[in-house]
Amino acid sequence: MKIEPGTVVNLSFDLCDERGEIIEASDISGAISFIHGRGAIIPGLDRRLAGLGVGDERDFTFPPEEAFGRLEAAPKKTVARNEFPAEAPLVVGAEFEAGLPGGQKVKLVVDAIEAAHVTVRMVHPLAGQTVSMSVKVLGVRTATAHERETGKVALRPPPPPQGI
């Protein structure tokens, strides 16, 4: 079976920053599983995986637009000023790190300061960088109806069809 929209893909990978340093690797964090074409991974990788099958290995390089975006294109959010530590240097351009649900980190860059609110850009730590990935396709299967409905991969794949 080949990767196409709606298939569940299991992938091992190494993700490197523009200096070639490994930022994340499936050897450490485990292989990833996702539904192809649903926006669960960086856009460039989602497109380039189409047509690959189990056992295929590839090396890819992604410019910021195909990976984690450009710095200036990061989404903005207004935050109450009192959510920042009192000693925090609130000046335009100041950078802070914040945690997201699930343990991911995001860099906050101050764009504007008002009396009660601060406007920040929420920047992925790799935004603005060209990144590279080495991947190996470990599995490809049809998503279940529940997976298609929720957009989330089941922890255990369905059993293989009988009689094959």
Short mmCIF file of C-alpha atoms in Angstrom, two decimals:
data_model
loop_
_atom_site.label_atom_id
_atom_site.label_comp_id
_atom_site.label_asym_id
_atom_site.label_seq_id
_atom_site.Cartn_x
_atom_site.Cartn_y
_atom_site.Cartn_z
CA MET A 1 0.00 0.00 0.00
CA LYS A 2 1.24 3.48 -0.84
CA ILE A 3 0.83 6.67 1.18
CA GLU A 4 -2.12 8.75 0.02
CA PRO A 5 -4.56 11.09 1.74
CA GLY A 6 -6.48 9.25 4.43
CA THR A 7 -3.89 6.55 5.09
CA VAL A 8 -2.31 6.11 8.51
CA VAL A 9 1.46 6.43 8.25
CA ASN A 10 4.00 5.21 10.80
CA LEU A 11 7.36 6.89 10.31
CA SER A 12 10.81 6.88 11.88
CA PHE A 13 12.76 10.10 11.44
CA ASP A 14 15.63 12.40 12.32
CA LEU A 15 14.86 16.13 12.26
CA CYS A 16 17.87 18.45 11.94
CA ASP A 17 18.14 22.22 12.22
CA GLU A 18 19.98 24.32 9.65
CA ARG A 19 23.32 23.60 11.38
CA GLY A 20 22.74 19.86 10.89
CA GLU A 21 22.18 19.20 14.59
CA ILE A 22 19.55 16.58 15.40
CA ILE A 23 16.64 18.34 17.10
CA GLU A 24 14.32 15.37 17.38
CA ALA A 25 14.68 11.71 16.48
CA SER A 26 12.39 8.71 16.64
CA ASP A 27 15.23 6.78 18.31
CA ILE A 28 14.57 9.01 21.33
CA SER A 29 10.93 10.08 21.08
CA GLY A 30 9.52 7.09 19.19
CA ALA A 31 8.12 6.75 15.70
CA ILE A 32 5.23 9.01 14.74
CA SER A 33 1.86 7.93 13.41
CA PHE A 34 -0.52 10.31 11.67
CA ILE A 35 -3.24 10.47 9.05
CA HIS A 36 -1.70 11.63 5.78
CA GLY A 37 -3.14 14.83 4.33
CA ARG A 38 -4.73 16.08 7.57
CA GLY A 39 -2.09 18.68 8.49
CA ALA A 40 -0.62 16.76 11.42
CA ILE A 41 2.97 17.19 10.20
CA ILE A 42 4.91 19.92 8.45
CA PRO A 43 3.36 20.68 5.04
CA GLY A 44 6.43 19.89 2.96
CA LEU A 45 6.82 16.44 4.47
CA ASP A 46 3.13 15.67 4.06
CA ARG A 47 3.38 16.43 0.32
CA ARG A 48 6.64 14.57 -0.27
CA LEU A 49 5.53 11.36 1.44
CA ALA A 50 2.73 10.79 -1.09
CA GLY A 51 3.34 7.63 -3.09
CA LEU A 52 5.94 6.12 -0.75
CA GLY A 53 5.48 2.65 0.76
CA VAL A 54 6.71 0.56 3.66
CA GLY A 55 10.50 0.38 3.75
CA ASP A 56 11.05 3.50 1.63
CA GLU A 57 13.70 5.87 3.00
CA ARG A 58 14.23 9.47 1.94
CA ASP A 59 16.22 12.57 2.91
CA PHE A 60 14.45 15.90 2.53
CA THR A 61 15.33 19.57 3.00
CA PHE A 62 12.53 22.03 3.74
CA PRO A 63 12.65 25.84 3.49
CA PRO A 64 10.76 27.68 6.25
CA GLU A 65 7.57 27.94 4.15
CA GLU A 66 7.38 24.13 3.93
CA ALA A 67 8.37 23.50 7.54
CA PHE A 68 7.71 25.68 10.59
CA GLY A 69 6.97 28.97 8.83
CA ARG A 70 8.62 32.35 8.62
CA LEU A 71 9.15 34.41 11.76
CA GLU A 72 7.07 37.32 10.49
CA ALA A 73 4.16 35.02 9.58
CA ALA A 74 3.75 33.64 13.12
CA PRO A 75 0.25 33.97 14.59
CA LYS A 76 -0.38 36.82 17.01
CA LYS A 77 -2.11 36.68 20.36
CA THR A 78 -3.09 39.31 22.91
CA VAL A 79 -2.09 38.39 26.46
CA ALA A 80 -2.96 40.14 29.72
CA ARG A 81 0.09 42.06 30.91
CA ASN A 82 -0.18 40.52 34.38
CA GLU A 83 0.44 37.04 32.89
CA PHE A 84 4.10 38.01 32.45
CA PRO A 85 6.44 37.85 35.45
CA ALA A 86 6.71 41.25 37.18
CA GLU A 87 10.47 41.34 36.55
CA ALA A 88 10.10 40.47 32.85
CA PRO A 89 11.62 43.11 30.54
CA LEU A 90 8.55 44.01 28.49
CA VAL A 91 9.94 45.76 25.43
CA VAL A 92 9.07 45.26 21.78
CA GLY A 93 11.22 42.43 20.46
CA ALA A 94 11.69 40.73 23.85
CA GLU A 95 11.47 36.94 23.69
CA PHE A 96 9.93 34.53 26.18
CA GLU A 97 9.38 30.78 26.16
CA ALA A 98 5.97 29.32 26.97
CA GLY A 99 4.70 25.79 27.30
CA LEU A 100 1.79 24.44 25.28
CA PRO A 101 -0.55 21.59 26.15
CA GLY A 102 1.27 18.37 25.36
CA GLY A 103 4.64 19.70 26.51
CA GLN A 104 5.62 21.55 23.32
CA LYS A 105 7.45 24.86 23.64
CA VAL A 106 6.72 28.05 21.76
CA LYS A 107 8.69 31.26 21.63
CA LEU A 108 6.71 34.44 22.31
CA VAL A 109 8.06 37.62 20.70
CA VAL A 110 6.62 40.91 21.97
CA ASP A 111 5.08 42.93 19.12
CA ALA A 112 3.20 45.67 20.99
CA ILE A 113 2.68 46.79 24.59
CA GLU A 114 -0.43 48.50 25.94
CA ALA A 115 -1.46 49.38 29.50
CA ALA A 116 -3.31 46.11 30.18
CA HIS A 117 -2.28 43.86 27.28
CA VAL A 118 0.76 42.68 25.37
CA THR A 119 0.57 41.47 21.76
CA VAL A 120 2.95 38.61 21.04
CA ARG A 121 3.81 36.47 18.04
CA MET A 122 3.75 32.74 18.82
CA VAL A 123 6.86 31.45 17.06
CA HIS A 124 7.86 27.80 16.72
CA PRO A 125 11.50 27.39 17.85
CA LEU A 126 12.44 26.30 14.30
CA ALA A 127 10.48 29.05 12.51
CA GLY A 128 12.58 30.84 9.91
CA GLN A 129 14.97 27.91 9.57
CA THR A 130 15.60 25.52 6.72
CA VAL A 131 15.38 22.05 8.27
CA SER A 132 16.19 18.58 7.01
CA MET A 133 14.65 15.21 7.72
CA SER A 134 15.68 11.64 7.13
CA VAL A 135 12.63 9.38 7.18
CA LYS A 136 11.77 5.71 6.86
CA VAL A 137 8.23 4.50 6.27
CA LEU A 138 7.50 1.80 8.85
CA GLY A 139 3.83 1.26 8.10
CA VAL A 140 0.94 2.36 5.90
CA ARG A 141 -2.68 1.33 6.37
CA THR A 142 -6.17 2.57 5.68
CA ALA A 143 -7.53 4.78 8.45
CA THR A 144 -10.52 3.42 10.35
CA ALA A 145 -13.84 5.26 10.19
CA HIS A 146 -13.24 6.51 13.74
CA GLU A 147 -9.77 7.78 12.83
CA ARG A 148 -11.12 9.57 9.75
CA GLU A 149 -13.87 11.14 11.86
CA THR A 150 -11.61 12.30 14.71
CA GLY A 151 -8.42 12.93 12.75
CA LYS A 152 -6.50 11.01 15.43
CA VAL A 153 -4.69 7.71 15.03
CA ALA A 154 -5.81 4.86 17.27
CA LEU A 155 -3.14 3.62 19.65
CA ARG A 156 -3.58 0.08 18.39
CA PRO A 157 -4.07 -0.53 14.69
CA PRO A 158 -7.00 -2.71 13.67
CA PRO A 159 -6.32 -6.41 13.20
CA PRO A 160 -5.54 -7.53 9.64
CA PRO A 161 -8.49 -8.71 7.54
CA GLN A 162 -9.25 -12.42 7.84
CA GLY A 163 -8.47 -14.75 4.96
CA ILE A 164 -5.46 -12.93 3.59
#
